[in-house]
Amino acid sequence: MATVIRLQRHGRKGYPIYKIVATDRRAPRDGRFIEILGTYNPNTHPATIDLKFDRALDWLNKGAQPSDTARSILSREGVMMMKHLQGGVKKGAFSEEEALKKFEAWKQNKNSETDKIKSKDEAEKREAAKKALEAEREVNKAREAAIAEKLAAEEKAKAEAEAAAKAEAEATETEGQEADAPAESAE
């Protein structure tokens, strides 16, 4: 039986989540499997991978062939590196302890790269939030200025209307006094 390590798609439309499985080569993509080796969520940045390292390494040592995507995931997690180092130990190129030291150094380097990516993303999010806040403050200042202008225009119009009404009342009053004045003098 030819065994492969590949991905099974799960999740909803537009938001896939994959299970990393060991399965028979003839089985359909989302069909029967022998063992679940982990999960892969490409929707996060960087992608989230939860892998049973020892089981994946065991399946590779038994001859399971990973698909292209599964191979890149296994490489990223260090399973392929450990398999390579174990091959060097079998050939006598170096000892088991040296292989473990090399793997730990590689793993620390890989973790530091991932941490850099995460911190960079967080810094970009903070910067974007600051820019959005500044833009919102500018919009609010513009709104306040427009409202202040509108209120000033309303106050000016109200004052002009009151002045016009007062002037009209005075004009009516003076006309009334002028009209009364000649009538009184004629008597």
PDB file of N, CA and C in Angstrom, residues 100-147:
ATOM      1  N   LEU A 100      21.124  16.626  17.109  1.00  0.00           N
ATOM      2  CA  LEU A 100      20.161  17.347  17.949  1.00  0.00           C
ATOM      3  C   LEU A 100      20.575  18.796  18.143  1.00  0.00           C
ATOM      4  N   LYS A 101      21.881  19.060  18.308  1.00  0.00           N
ATOM      5  CA  LYS A 101      22.359  20.440  18.445  1.00  0.00           C
ATOM      6  C   LYS A 101      22.074  21.243  17.180  1.00  0.00           C
ATOM      7  N   LYS A 102      22.351  20.632  16.028  1.00  0.00           N
ATOM      8  CA  LYS A 102      22.081  21.315  14.754  1.00  0.00           C
ATOM      9  C   LYS A 102      20.589  21.606  14.598  1.00  0.00           C
ATOM     10  N   PHE A 103      19.771  20.627  14.988  1.00  0.00           N
ATOM     11  CA  PHE A 103      18.325  20.823  14.861  1.00  0.00           C
ATOM     12  C   PHE A 103      17.840  21.928  15.800  1.00  0.00           C
ATOM     13  N   GLU A 104      18.321  21.947  17.031  1.00  0.00           N
ATOM     14  CA  GLU A 104      17.905  22.985  17.990  1.00  0.00           C
ATOM     15  C   GLU A 104      18.326  24.374  17.506  1.00  0.00           C
ATOM     16  N   ALA A 105      19.542  24.477  16.951  1.00  0.00           N
ATOM     17  CA  ALA A 105      19.995  25.766  16.414  1.00  0.00           C
ATOM     18  C   ALA A 105      19.105  26.208  15.256  1.00  0.00           C
ATOM     19  N   TRP A 106      18.759  25.264  14.379  1.00  0.00           N
ATOM     20  CA  TRP A 106      17.873  25.577  13.255  1.00  0.00           C
ATOM     21  C   TRP A 106      16.498  26.014  13.760  1.00  0.00           C
ATOM     22  N   LYS A 107      15.986  25.308  14.748  1.00  0.00           N
ATOM     23  CA  LYS A 107      14.654  25.605  15.300  1.00  0.00           C
ATOM     24  C   LYS A 107      14.628  26.997  15.945  1.00  0.00           C
ATOM     25  N   GLN A 108      15.682  27.353  16.694  1.00  0.00           N
ATOM     26  CA  GLN A 108      15.728  28.677  17.308  1.00  0.00           C
ATOM     27  C   GLN A 108      15.775  29.764  16.252  1.00  0.00           C
ATOM     28  N   ASN A 109      16.542  29.552  15.199  1.00  0.00           N
ATOM     29  CA  ASN A 109      16.618  30.511  14.109  1.00  0.00           C
ATOM     30  C   ASN A 109      15.249  30.680  13.451  1.00  0.00           C
ATOM     31  N   LYS A 110      14.569  29.568  13.215  1.00  0.00           N
ATOM     32  CA  LYS A 110      13.248  29.593  12.591  1.00  0.00           C
ATOM     33  C   LYS A 110      12.233  30.316  13.484  1.00  0.00           C
ATOM     34  N   ASN A 111      12.285  30.054  14.802  1.00  0.00           N
ATOM     35  CA  ASN A 111      11.373  30.712  15.739  1.00  0.00           C
ATOM     36  C   ASN A 111      11.629  32.206  15.804  1.00  0.00           C
ATOM     37  N   SER A 112      12.892  32.610  15.743  1.00  0.00           N
ATOM     38  CA  SER A 112      13.194  34.051  15.783  1.00  0.00           C
ATOM     39  C   SER A 112      12.668  34.742  14.533  1.00  0.00           C
ATOM     40  N   GLU A 113      12.744  34.075  13.374  1.00  0.00           N
ATOM     41  CA  GLU A 113      12.199  34.644  12.144  1.00  0.00           C
ATOM     42  C   GLU A 113      10.686  34.809  12.262  1.00  0.00           C
ATOM     43  N   THR A 114      10.019  33.813  12.802  1.00  0.00           N
ATOM     44  CA  THR A 114       8.559  33.879  12.976  1.00  0.00           C
ATOM     45  C   THR A 114       8.190  34.994  13.948  1.00  0.00           C
ATOM     46  N   ASP A 115       8.963  35.134  15.029  1.00  0.00           N
ATOM     47  CA  ASP A 115       8.701  36.199  15.994  1.00  0.00           C
ATOM     48  C   ASP A 115       8.890  37.574  15.358  1.00  0.00           C
ATOM     49  N   LYS A 116       9.893  37.706  14.493  1.00  0.00           N
ATOM     50  CA  LYS A 116      10.111  38.976  13.792  1.00  0.00           C
ATOM     51  C   LYS A 116       8.917  39.312  12.914  1.00  0.00           C
ATOM     52  N   ILE A 117       8.400  38.321  12.217  1.00  0.00           N
ATOM     53  CA  ILE A 117       7.234  38.547  11.349  1.00  0.00           C
ATOM     54  C   ILE A 117       6.042  38.988  12.189  1.00  0.00           C
ATOM     55  N   LYS A 118       5.815  38.314  13.313  1.00  0.00           N
ATOM     56  CA  LYS A 118       4.682  38.658  14.173  1.00  0.00           C
ATOM     57  C   LYS A 118       4.827  40.062  14.747  1.00  0.00           C
ATOM     58  N   SER A 119       6.030  40.413  15.212  1.00  0.00           N
ATOM     59  CA  SER A 119       6.235  41.749  15.786  1.00  0.00           C
ATOM     60  C   SER A 119       6.102  42.819  14.707  1.00  0.00           C
ATOM     61  N   LYS A 120       6.564  42.535  13.503  1.00  0.00           N
ATOM     62  CA  LYS A 120       6.421  43.485  12.393  1.00  0.00           C
ATOM     63  C   LYS A 120       4.942  43.711  12.080  1.00  0.00           C
ATOM     64  N   ASP A 121       4.166  42.618  12.047  1.00  0.00           N
ATOM     65  CA  ASP A 121       2.730  42.739  11.780  1.00  0.00           C
ATOM     66  C   ASP A 121       2.036  43.553  12.866  1.00  0.00           C
ATOM     67  N   GLU A 122       2.402  43.310  14.127  1.00  0.00           N
ATOM     68  CA  GLU A 122       1.797  44.053  15.229  1.00  0.00           C
ATOM     69  C   GLU A 122       2.158  45.535  15.136  1.00  0.00           C
ATOM     70  N   ALA A 123       3.402  45.835  14.779  1.00  0.00           N
ATOM     71  CA  ALA A 123       3.826  47.236  14.631  1.00  0.00           C
ATOM     72  C   ALA A 123       3.064  47.910  13.488  1.00  0.00           C
ATOM     73  N   GLU A 124       2.864  47.186  12.392  1.00  0.00           N
ATOM     74  CA  GLU A 124       2.098  47.739  11.272  1.00  0.00           C
ATOM     75  C   GLU A 124       0.652  47.999  11.683  1.00  0.00           C
ATOM     76  N   LYS A 125       0.061  47.102  12.465  1.00  0.00           N
ATOM     77  CA  LYS A 125      -1.309  47.301  12.936  1.00  0.00           C
ATOM     78  C   LYS A 125      -1.401  48.528  13.830  1.00  0.00           C
ATOM     79  N   ARG A 126      -0.423  48.683  14.735  1.00  0.00           N
ATOM     80  CA  ARG A 126      -0.426  49.857  15.612  1.00  0.00           C
ATOM     81  C   ARG A 126      -0.276  51.138  14.797  1.00  0.00           C
ATOM     82  N   GLU A 127       0.602  51.117  13.805  1.00  0.00           N
ATOM     83  CA  GLU A 127       0.823  52.294  12.963  1.00  0.00           C
ATOM     84  C   GLU A 127      -0.436  52.623  12.166  1.00  0.00           C
ATOM     85  N   ALA A 128      -1.100  51.602  11.645  1.00  0.00           N
ATOM     86  CA  ALA A 128      -2.337  51.818  10.895  1.00  0.00           C
ATOM     87  C   ALA A 128      -3.416  52.393  11.811  1.00  0.00           C
ATOM     88  N   ALA A 129      -3.469  51.901  13.046  1.00  0.00           N
ATOM     89  CA  ALA A 129      -4.454  52.427  13.999  1.00  0.00           C
ATOM     90  C   ALA A 129      -4.160  53.892  14.317  1.00  0.00           C
ATOM     91  N   LYS A 130      -2.879  54.250  14.472  1.00  0.00           N
ATOM     92  CA  LYS A 130      -2.510  55.641  14.731  1.00  0.00           C
ATOM     93  C   LYS A 130      -2.914  56.533  13.564  1.00  0.00           C
ATOM     94  N   LYS A 131      -2.643  56.072  12.344  1.00  0.00           N
ATOM     95  CA  LYS A 131      -2.997  56.850  11.156  1.00  0.00           C
ATOM     96  C   LYS A 131      -4.505  57.024  11.063  1.00  0.00           C
ATOM     97  N   ALA A 132      -5.258  55.974  11.350  1.00  0.00           N
ATOM     98  CA  ALA A 132      -6.709  56.049  11.307  1.00  0.00           C
ATOM     99  C   ALA A 132      -7.228  57.030  12.355  1.00  0.00           C
ATOM    100  N   LEU A 133      -6.612  57.015  13.540  1.00  0.00           N
ATOM    101  CA  LEU A 133      -7.008  57.935  14.603  1.00  0.00           C
ATOM    102  C   LEU A 133      -6.719  59.378  14.204  1.00  0.00           C
ATOM    103  N   GLU A 134      -5.545  59.623  13.603  1.00  0.00           N
ATOM    104  CA  GLU A 134      -5.205  60.973  13.150  1.00  0.00           C
ATOM    105  C   GLU A 134      -6.167  61.441  12.069  1.00  0.00           C
ATOM    106  N   ALA A 135      -6.494  60.557  11.135  1.00  0.00           N
ATOM    107  CA  ALA A 135      -7.432  60.914  10.074  1.00  0.00           C
ATOM    108  C   ALA A 135      -8.799  61.250  10.668  1.00  0.00           C
ATOM    109  N   GLU A 136      -9.211  60.472  11.661  1.00  0.00           N
ATOM    110  CA  GLU A 136     -10.496  60.729  12.312  1.00  0.00           C
ATOM    111  C   GLU A 136     -10.475  62.065  13.049  1.00  0.00           C
ATOM    112  N   ARG A 137      -9.355  62.375  13.677  1.00  0.00           N
ATOM    113  CA  ARG A 137      -9.237  63.674  14.366  1.00  0.00           C
ATOM    114  C   ARG A 137      -9.330  64.824  13.375  1.00  0.00           C
ATOM    115  N   GLU A 138      -8.692  64.682  12.210  1.00  0.00           N
ATOM    116  CA  GLU A 138      -8.756  65.724  11.181  1.00  0.00           C
ATOM    117  C   GLU A 138     -10.190  65.907  10.692  1.00  0.00           C
ATOM    118  N   VAL A 139     -10.886  64.802  10.492  1.00  0.00           N
ATOM    119  CA  VAL A 139     -12.283  64.871  10.053  1.00  0.00           C
ATOM    120  C   VAL A 139     -13.124  65.560  11.125  1.00  0.00           C
ATOM    121  N   ASN A 140     -12.885  65.226  12.388  1.00  0.00           N
ATOM    122  CA  ASN A 140     -13.641  65.850  13.476  1.00  0.00           C
ATOM    123  C   ASN A 140     -13.357  67.344  13.565  1.00  0.00           C
ATOM    124  N   LYS A 141     -12.092  67.743  13.367  1.00  0.00           N
ATOM    125  CA  LYS A 141     -11.762  69.171  13.372  1.00  0.00           C
ATOM    126  C   LYS A 141     -12.483  69.889  12.243  1.00  0.00           C
ATOM    127  N   ALA A 142     -12.506  69.287  11.069  1.00  0.00           N
ATOM    128  CA  ALA A 142     -13.201  69.886   9.927  1.00  0.00           C
ATOM    129  C   ALA A 142     -14.696  70.011  10.217  1.00  0.00           C
ATOM    130  N   ARG A 143     -15.280  68.999  10.821  1.00  0.00           N
ATOM    131  CA  ARG A 143     -16.705  69.053  11.177  1.00  0.00           C
ATOM    132  C   ARG A 143     -16.974  70.157  12.196  1.00  0.00           C
ATOM    133  N   GLU A 144     -16.113  70.240  13.217  1.00  0.00           N
ATOM    134  CA  GLU A 144     -16.284  71.281  14.229  1.00  0.00           C
ATOM    135  C   GLU A 144     -16.181  72.665  13.605  1.00  0.00           C
ATOM    136  N   ALA A 145     -15.242  72.838  12.683  1.00  0.00           N
ATOM    137  CA  ALA A 145     -15.099  74.136  12.010  1.00  0.00           C
ATOM    138  C   ALA A 145     -16.343  74.441  11.181  1.00  0.00           C
ATOM    139  N   ALA A 146     -16.873  73.450  10.483  1.00  0.00           N
ATOM    140  CA  ALA A 146     -18.077  73.647   9.674  1.00  0.00           C
ATOM    141  C   ALA A 146     -19.269  73.981  10.564  1.00  0.00           C
ATOM    142  N   ILE A 147     -19.380  73.302  11.675  1.00  0.00           N
ATOM    143  CA  ILE A 147     -20.488  73.578  12.606  1.00  0.00           C
ATOM    144  C   ILE A 147     -20.348  74.967  13.203  1.00  0.00           C
TER     145      ILE A 147
END
